[in-house]
CSV table of C-alpha atoms and ligand atoms in Angstrom, one decimal:
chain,number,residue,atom,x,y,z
A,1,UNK,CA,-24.0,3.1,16.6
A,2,UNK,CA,-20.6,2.1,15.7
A,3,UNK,CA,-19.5,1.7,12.2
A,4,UNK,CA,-18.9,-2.2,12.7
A,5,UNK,CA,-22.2,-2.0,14.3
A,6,UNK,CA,-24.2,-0.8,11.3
A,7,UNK,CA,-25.7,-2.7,8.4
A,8,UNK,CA,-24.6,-0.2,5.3
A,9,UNK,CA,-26.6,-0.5,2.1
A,10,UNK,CA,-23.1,-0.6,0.3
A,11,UNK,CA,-19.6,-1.8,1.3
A,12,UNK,CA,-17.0,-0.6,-1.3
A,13,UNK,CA,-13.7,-2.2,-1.1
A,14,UNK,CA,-11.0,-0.1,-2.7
A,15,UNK,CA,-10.9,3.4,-2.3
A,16,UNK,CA,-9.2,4.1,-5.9
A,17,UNK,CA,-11.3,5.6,-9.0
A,18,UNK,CA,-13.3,2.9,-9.5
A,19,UNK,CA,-14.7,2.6,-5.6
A,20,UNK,CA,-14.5,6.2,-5.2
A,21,UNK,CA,-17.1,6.8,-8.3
A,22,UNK,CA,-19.1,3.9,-7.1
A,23,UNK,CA,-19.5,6.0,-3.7
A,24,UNK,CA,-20.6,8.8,-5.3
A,25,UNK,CA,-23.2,7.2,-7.5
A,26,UNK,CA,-24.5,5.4,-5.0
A,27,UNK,CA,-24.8,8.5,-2.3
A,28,UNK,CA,-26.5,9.9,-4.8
A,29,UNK,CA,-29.1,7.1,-5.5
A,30,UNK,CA,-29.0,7.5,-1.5
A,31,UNK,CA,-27.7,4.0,0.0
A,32,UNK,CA,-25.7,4.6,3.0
A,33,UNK,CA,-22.4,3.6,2.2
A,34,UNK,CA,-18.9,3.1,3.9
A,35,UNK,CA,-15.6,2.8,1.8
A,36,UNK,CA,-12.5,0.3,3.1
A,37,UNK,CA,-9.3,1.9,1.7
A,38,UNK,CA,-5.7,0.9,3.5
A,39,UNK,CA,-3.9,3.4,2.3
A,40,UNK,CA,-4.5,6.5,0.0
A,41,UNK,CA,-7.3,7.4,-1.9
A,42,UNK,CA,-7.4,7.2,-5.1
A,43,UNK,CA,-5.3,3.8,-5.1
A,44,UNK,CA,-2.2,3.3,-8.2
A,45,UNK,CA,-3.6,6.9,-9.7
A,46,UNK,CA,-2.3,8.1,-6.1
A,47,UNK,CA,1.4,6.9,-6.9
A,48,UNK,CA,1.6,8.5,-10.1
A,49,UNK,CA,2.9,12.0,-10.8
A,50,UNK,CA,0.7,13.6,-13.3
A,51,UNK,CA,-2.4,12.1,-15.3
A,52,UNK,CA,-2.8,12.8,-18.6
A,53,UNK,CA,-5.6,11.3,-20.3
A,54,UNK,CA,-8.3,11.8,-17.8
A,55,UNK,CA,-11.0,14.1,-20.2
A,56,UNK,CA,-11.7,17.5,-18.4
A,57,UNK,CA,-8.1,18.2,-17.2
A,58,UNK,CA,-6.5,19.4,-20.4
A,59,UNK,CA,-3.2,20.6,-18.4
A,60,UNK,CA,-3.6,16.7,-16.3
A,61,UNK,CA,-3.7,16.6,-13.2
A,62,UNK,CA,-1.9,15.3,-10.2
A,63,UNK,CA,-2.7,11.3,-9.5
A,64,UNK,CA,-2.6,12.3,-5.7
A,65,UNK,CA,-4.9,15.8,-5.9
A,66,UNK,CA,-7.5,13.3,-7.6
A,67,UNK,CA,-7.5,10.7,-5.7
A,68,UNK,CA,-8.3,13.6,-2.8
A,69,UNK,CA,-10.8,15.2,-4.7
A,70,UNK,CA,-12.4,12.0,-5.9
A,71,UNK,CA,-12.8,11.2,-1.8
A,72,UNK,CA,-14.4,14.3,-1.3
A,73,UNK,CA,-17.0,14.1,-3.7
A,74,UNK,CA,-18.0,10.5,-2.0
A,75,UNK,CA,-18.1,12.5,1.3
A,76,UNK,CA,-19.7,15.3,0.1
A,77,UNK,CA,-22.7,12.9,-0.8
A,78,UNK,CA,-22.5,11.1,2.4
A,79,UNK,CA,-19.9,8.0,1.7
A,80,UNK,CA,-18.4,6.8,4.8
A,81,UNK,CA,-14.3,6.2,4.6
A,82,UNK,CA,-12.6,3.4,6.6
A,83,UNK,CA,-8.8,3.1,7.3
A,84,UNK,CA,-7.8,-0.4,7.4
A,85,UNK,CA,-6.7,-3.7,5.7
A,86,UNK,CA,-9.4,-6.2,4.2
A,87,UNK,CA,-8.6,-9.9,5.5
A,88,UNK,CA,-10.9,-12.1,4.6
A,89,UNK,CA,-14.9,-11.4,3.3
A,90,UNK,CA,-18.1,-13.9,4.0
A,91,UNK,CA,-20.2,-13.6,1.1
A,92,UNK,CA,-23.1,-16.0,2.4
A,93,UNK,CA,-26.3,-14.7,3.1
A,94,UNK,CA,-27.9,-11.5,2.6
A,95,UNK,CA,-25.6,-9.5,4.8
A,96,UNK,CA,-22.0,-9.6,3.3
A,97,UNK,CA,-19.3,-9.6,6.1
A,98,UNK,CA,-15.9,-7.9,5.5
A,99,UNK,CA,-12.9,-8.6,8.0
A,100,UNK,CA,-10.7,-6.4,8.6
A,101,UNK,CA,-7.6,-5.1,10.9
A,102,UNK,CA,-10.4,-2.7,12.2
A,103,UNK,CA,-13.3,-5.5,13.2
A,104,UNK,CA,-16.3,-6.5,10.8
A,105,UNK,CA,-18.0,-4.4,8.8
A,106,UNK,CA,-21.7,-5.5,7.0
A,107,UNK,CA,-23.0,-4.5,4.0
A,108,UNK,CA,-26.1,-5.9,2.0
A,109,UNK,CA,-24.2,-5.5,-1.1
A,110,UNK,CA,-20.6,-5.0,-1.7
A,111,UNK,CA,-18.4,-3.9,-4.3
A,112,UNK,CA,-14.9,-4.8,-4.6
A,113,UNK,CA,-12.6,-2.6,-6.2
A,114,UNK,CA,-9.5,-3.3,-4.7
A,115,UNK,CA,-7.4,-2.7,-8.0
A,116,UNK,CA,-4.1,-4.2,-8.6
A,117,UNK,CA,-0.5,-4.1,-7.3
A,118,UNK,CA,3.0,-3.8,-9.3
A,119,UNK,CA,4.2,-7.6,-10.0
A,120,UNK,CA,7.5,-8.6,-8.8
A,121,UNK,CA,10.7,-9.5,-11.5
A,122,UNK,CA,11.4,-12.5,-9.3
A,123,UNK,CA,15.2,-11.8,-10.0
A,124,UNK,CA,18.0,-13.1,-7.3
A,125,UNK,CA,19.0,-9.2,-5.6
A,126,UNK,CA,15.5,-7.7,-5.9
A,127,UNK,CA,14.0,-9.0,-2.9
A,128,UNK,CA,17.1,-8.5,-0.7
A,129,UNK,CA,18.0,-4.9,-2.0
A,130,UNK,CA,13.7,-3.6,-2.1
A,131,UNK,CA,13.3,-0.2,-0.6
A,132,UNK,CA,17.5,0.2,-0.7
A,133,UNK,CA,17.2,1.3,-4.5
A,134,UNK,CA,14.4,-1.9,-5.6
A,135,UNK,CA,11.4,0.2,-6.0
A,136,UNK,CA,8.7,-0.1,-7.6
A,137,UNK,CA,7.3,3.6,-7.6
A,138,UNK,CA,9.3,6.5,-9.2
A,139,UNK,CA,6.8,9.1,-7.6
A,140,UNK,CA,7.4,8.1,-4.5
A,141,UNK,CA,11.3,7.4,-4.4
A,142,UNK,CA,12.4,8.9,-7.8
A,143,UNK,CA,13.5,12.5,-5.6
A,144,UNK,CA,16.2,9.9,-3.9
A,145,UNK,CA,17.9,9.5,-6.9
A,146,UNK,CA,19.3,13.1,-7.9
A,147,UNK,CA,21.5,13.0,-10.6
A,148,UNK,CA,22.3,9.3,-10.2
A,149,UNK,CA,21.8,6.4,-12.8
A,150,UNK,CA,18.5,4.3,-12.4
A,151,UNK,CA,17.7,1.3,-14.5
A,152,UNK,CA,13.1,1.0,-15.2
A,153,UNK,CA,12.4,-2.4,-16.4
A,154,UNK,CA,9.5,-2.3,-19.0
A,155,UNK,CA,7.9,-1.8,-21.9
A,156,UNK,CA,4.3,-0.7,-21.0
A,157,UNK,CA,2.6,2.5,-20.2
A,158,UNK,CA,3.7,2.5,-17.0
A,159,UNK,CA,7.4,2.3,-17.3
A,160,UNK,CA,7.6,4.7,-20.2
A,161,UNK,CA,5.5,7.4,-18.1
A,162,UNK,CA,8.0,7.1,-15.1
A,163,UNK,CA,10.9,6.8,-17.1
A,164,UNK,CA,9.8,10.4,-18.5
A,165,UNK,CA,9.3,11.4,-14.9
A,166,UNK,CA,12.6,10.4,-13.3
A,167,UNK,CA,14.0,11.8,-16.0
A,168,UNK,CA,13.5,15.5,-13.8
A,169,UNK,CA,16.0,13.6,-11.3
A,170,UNK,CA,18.5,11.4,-12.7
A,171,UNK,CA,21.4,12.0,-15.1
A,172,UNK,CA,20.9,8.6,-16.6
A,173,UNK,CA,17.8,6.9,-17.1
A,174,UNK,CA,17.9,3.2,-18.4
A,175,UNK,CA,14.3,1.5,-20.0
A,176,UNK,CA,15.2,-2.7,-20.4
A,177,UNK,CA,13.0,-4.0,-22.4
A,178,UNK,CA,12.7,-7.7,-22.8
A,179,UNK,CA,11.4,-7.6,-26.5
A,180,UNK,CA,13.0,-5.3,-29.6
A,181,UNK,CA,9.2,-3.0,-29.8
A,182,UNK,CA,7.6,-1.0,-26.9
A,183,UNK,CA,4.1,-2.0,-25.6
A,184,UNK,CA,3.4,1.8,-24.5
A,185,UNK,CA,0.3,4.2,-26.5
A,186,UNK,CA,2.4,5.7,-29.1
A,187,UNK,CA,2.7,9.3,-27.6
A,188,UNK,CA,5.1,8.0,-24.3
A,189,UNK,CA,7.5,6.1,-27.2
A,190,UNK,CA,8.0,9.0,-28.9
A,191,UNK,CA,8.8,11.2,-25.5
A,192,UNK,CA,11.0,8.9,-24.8
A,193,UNK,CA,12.9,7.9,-27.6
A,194,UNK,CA,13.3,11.9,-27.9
A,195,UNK,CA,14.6,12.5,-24.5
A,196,UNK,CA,18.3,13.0,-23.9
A,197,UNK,CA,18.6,11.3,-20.4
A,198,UNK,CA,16.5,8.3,-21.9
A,199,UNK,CA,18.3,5.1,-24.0
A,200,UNK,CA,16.3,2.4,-24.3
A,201,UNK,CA,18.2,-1.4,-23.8
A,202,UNK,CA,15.6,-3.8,-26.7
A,203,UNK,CA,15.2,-7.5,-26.1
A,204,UNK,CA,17.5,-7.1,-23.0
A,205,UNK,CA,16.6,-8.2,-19.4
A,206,UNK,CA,17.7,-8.1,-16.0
A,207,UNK,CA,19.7,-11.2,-15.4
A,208,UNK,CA,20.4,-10.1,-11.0
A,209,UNK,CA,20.4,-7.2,-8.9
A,210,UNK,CA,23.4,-6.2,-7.1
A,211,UNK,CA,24.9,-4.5,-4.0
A,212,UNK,CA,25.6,-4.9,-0.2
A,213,UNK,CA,23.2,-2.5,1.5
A,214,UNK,CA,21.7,-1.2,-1.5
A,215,UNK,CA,22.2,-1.1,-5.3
A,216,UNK,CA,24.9,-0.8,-6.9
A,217,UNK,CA,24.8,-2.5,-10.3
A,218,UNK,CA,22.4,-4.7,-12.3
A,219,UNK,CA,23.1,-7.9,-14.4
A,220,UNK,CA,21.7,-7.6,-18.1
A,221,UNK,CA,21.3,-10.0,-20.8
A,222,UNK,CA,20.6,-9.6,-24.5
A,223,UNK,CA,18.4,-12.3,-25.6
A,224,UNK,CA,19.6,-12.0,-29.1
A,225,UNK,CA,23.4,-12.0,-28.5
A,226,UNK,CA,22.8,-14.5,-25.4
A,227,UNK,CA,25.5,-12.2,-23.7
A,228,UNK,CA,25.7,-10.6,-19.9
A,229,UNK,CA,27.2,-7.6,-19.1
A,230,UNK,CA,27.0,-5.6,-15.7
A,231,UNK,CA,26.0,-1.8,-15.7
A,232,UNK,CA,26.3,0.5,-12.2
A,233,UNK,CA,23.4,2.3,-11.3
A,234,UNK,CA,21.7,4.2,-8.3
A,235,UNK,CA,18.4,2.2,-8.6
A,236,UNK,CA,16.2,-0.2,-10.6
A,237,UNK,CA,12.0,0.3,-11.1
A,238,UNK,CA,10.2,-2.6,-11.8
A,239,UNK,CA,7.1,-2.0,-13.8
A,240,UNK,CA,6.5,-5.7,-15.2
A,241,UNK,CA,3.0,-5.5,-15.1
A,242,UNK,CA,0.0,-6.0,-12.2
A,243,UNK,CA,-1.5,-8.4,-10.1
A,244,UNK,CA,-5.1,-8.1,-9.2
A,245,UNK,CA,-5.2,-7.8,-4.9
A,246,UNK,CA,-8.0,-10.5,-4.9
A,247,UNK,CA,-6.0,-12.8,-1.7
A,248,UNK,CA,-8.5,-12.1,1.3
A,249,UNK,CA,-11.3,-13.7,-1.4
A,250,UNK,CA,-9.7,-17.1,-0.5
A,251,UNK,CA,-11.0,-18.2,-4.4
A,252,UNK,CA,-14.4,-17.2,-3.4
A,253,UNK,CA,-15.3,-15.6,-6.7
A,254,UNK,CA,-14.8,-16.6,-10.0
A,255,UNK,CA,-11.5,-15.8,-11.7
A,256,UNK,CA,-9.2,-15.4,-14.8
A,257,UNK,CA,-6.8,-17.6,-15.3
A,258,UNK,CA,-4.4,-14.1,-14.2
A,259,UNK,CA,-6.4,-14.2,-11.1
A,260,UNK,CA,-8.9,-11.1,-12.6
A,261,UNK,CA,-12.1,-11.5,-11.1
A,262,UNK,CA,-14.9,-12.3,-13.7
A,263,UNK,CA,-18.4,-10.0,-14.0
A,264,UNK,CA,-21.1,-9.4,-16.8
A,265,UNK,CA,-21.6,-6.2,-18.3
A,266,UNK,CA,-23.8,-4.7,-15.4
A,267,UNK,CA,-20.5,-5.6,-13.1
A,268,UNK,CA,-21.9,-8.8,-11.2
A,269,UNK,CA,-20.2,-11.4,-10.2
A,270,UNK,CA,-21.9,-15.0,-9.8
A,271,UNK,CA,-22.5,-14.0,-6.1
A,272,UNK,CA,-25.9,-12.0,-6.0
A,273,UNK,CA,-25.6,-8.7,-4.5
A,274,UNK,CA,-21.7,-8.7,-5.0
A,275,UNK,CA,-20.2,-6.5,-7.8
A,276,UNK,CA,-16.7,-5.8,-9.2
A,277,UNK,CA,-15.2,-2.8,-11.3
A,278,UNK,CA,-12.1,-1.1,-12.0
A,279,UNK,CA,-8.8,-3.1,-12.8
A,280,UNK,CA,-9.4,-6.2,-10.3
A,281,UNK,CA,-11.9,-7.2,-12.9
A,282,UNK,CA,-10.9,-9.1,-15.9
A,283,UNK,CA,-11.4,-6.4,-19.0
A,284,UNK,CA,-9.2,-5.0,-21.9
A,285,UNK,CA,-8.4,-1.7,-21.1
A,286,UNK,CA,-6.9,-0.6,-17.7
A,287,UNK,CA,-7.4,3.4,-17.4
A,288,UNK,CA,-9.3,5.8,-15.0
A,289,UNK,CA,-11.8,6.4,-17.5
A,290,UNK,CA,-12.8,2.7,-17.4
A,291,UNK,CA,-12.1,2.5,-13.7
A,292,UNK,CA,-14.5,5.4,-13.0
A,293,UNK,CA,-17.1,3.6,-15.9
A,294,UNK,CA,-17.4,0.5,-13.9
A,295,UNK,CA,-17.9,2.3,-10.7
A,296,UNK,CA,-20.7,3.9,-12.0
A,297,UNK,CA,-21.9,0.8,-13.5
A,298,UNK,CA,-21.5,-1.5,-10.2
A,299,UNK,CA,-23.7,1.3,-8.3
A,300,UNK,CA,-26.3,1.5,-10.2
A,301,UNK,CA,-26.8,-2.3,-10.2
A,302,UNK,CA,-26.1,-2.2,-6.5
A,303,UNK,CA,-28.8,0.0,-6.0
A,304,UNK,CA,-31.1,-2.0,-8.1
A,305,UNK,CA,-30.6,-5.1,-6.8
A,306,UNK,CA,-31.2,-3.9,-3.9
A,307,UNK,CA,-34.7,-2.1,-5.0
A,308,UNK,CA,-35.6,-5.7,-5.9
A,309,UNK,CA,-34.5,-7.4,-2.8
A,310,UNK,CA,-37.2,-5.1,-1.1
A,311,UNK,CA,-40.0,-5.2,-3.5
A,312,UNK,CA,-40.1,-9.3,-3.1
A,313,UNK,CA,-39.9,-8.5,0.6
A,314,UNK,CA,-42.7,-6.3,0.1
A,315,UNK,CA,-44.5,-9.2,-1.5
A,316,UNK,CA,-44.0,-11.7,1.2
B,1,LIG,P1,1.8,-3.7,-18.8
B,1,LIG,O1,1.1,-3.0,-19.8
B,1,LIG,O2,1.4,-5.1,-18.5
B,1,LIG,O3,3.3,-3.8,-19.2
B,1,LIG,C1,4.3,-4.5,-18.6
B,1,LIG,C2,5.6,-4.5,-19.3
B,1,LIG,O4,6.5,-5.3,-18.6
B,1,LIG,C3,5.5,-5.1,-20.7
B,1,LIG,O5,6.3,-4.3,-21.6
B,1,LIG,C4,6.1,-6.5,-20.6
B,1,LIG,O6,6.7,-6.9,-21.7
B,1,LIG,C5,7.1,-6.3,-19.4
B,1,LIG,N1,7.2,-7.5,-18.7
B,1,LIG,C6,6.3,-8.3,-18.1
B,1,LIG,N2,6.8,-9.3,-17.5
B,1,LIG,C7,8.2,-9.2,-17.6
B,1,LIG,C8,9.3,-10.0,-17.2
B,1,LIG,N3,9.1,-11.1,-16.4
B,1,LIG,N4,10.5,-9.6,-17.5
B,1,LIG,C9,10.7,-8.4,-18.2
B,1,LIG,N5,9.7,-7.7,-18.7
B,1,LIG,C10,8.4,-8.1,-18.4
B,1,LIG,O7,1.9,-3.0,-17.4
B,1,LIG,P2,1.8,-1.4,-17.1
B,1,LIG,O8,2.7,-0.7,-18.0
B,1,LIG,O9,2.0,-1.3,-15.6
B,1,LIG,O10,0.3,-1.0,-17.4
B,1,LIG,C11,-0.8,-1.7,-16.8
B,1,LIG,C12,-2.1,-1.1,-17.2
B,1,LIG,O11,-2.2,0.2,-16.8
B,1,LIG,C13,-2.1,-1.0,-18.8
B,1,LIG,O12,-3.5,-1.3,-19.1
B,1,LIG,C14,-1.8,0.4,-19.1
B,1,LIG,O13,-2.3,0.9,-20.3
B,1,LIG,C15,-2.3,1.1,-17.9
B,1,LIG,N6,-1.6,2.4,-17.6
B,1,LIG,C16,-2.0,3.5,-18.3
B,1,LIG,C17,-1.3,4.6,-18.2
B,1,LIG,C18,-1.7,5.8,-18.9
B,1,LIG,O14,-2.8,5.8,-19.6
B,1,LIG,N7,-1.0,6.9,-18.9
B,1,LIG,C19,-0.2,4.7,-17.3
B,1,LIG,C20,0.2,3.6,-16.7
B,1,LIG,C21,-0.5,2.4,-16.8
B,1,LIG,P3,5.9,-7.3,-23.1
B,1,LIG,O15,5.6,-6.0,-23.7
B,1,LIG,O16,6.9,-8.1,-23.8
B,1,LIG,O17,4.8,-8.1,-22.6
């Protein structure tokens, strides 16, 4: 029987920390279950050098290695894996149907845990110049940059962290900041306000991004002075916050008003036998630590709803 064939127990959308854990608990409470992933394992963790604040790793480990050994842990327990892009989902009746660039796949419950992508600037140049020194991943392109100047837009966990991290390639390392404090946990502001290579730009932001076939200087502002000026750099990383990948629901499920989508405490949406966890859900804190949490949590009540779905069959 094919895959697209088979009726699963469990369909987990999102391969990242949260889907990943949700295999593994519910391999263990012994559903059969297939993960959709389109890309890497272990999702945003994947793109990001080392992880810090993951309890058990007291050195950190690399986002990549656990992503890797997150999927083998599902396996090991018997989770399926699935290469491909989710397009749309049809969450009437009892079977749940996912659509994807490799056919259909059915599941009696699903989980989505499809995480959350970088948000654009939406600044004239950034569009034009992306993947010609517009990036929006310092693991992955940061190496490109050796010894150049490179500008990170950002105040937040994620821009001080890669800031740090380019820091190993470029001479120069710009943080813009639109406001005069820094949203990052204490510890990155104080690594980077110590390092060298770093000088942080306060309630500045970037005005346009320029070059011919890639960058070659960006357009600042100081919101306090109300002037522009024009710096030359290498390249610019955007780390403006996320966007939930919630598209191929079609405004199925209910959502935040930031497009989050909305669960109780036990991870259920208002679809029976459909559950959400990890940082596509609406919630406070966006870490691994509550990533894997929800997984864990969405399992279990996948596993239990779908003891219940059998006991009133039972009783029929
Ligand atoms: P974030 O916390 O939402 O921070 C986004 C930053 O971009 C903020 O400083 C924000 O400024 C700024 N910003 C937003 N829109 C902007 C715009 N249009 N122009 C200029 N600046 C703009 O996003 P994040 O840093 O990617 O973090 C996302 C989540 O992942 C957070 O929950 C974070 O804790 C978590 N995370 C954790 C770690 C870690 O634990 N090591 C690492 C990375 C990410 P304001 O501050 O003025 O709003």
């Amino acid at each position: 029987m094919t895959r697209q064939e088979k009726i699963y127990d469990l369909l987990v959308l999102g391969g990242g920390p949260a889907g990943l854990t949700a295999a593994i608990y519910a391999s263990r409470s012994r559903l059969t279950v297939l993960v959709v992933e389109q890309m890497l394992s272990g999702g945003q963790i994947a793109t990001t050098e080392k992880v810090e604040n993951y309890p058990g790793f007291p050195k950190g480990i690399g986002g990549m290695e656990l992503g890797q050994l997150l999927e083998e842990q599902a396996r090991n327990f018997g989770s399926e894996m699935a290469l491909a892009t989710i397009e749309k989902v049809d969450l009437d009746g009892e079977i749940k149907k996912v659509h994807t660039t490799d056919g259909a796949f059915q599941g009696r419950t699903l989980i989505i845990a499809t995480g959350t992508r970088s948000s654009p600037l939406g600044v004239p140049g950034e569009e034009e110049l992306k993947g010609r020194g517009v990036s929006y991943c310092v693991t992955c392109d940061g190496a490109f940059f050796q010894d150049g100047t490179v500008v990170i837009v950002g105040g937040g966990d994620s821009a001080l962290e890669e800031a740090l991290v380019m820091t190993k390639y470029a001479a120069k390392v710009y943080i813009v900041h639109r406001r005069n404090e820094l949203r990052a946990v204490r510890i990155l502001q104080e690594r980077a306000k110590a390092n060298p290579k770093i000088e942080i730009l306060y309630n500045t932001v970037v005005r346009k991004i320029n070059g011919k076939d890639s960058v070659e200087s960006v357009t600042l502002e100081n919101l306090e002075q109300n002037n522009g000026w024009e710096i030359e750099v290498n390249g610019i990383f955007l780390y403006v916050g996320l966007l939930p990948n919630t598209e191929f629901l079609n405004g199925v499920l209910t959502r935040s008003e930031n497009g989050y989508l909305i669960t109780n405490d036990n991870m259920e949406t208002a679809v029976p036998g459909v559950f959400a966890a990890g940082d596509v859900r609406k919630k406070t804190l966006r870490q691994v630590v509550t990533a894997v949490s929800d997984g864990a949590i969405s399992a279990i009540s996948a596993a239990k709803y779908l003891d219940q779905l059998t006991e009133k069959e039972g009783m029929k």
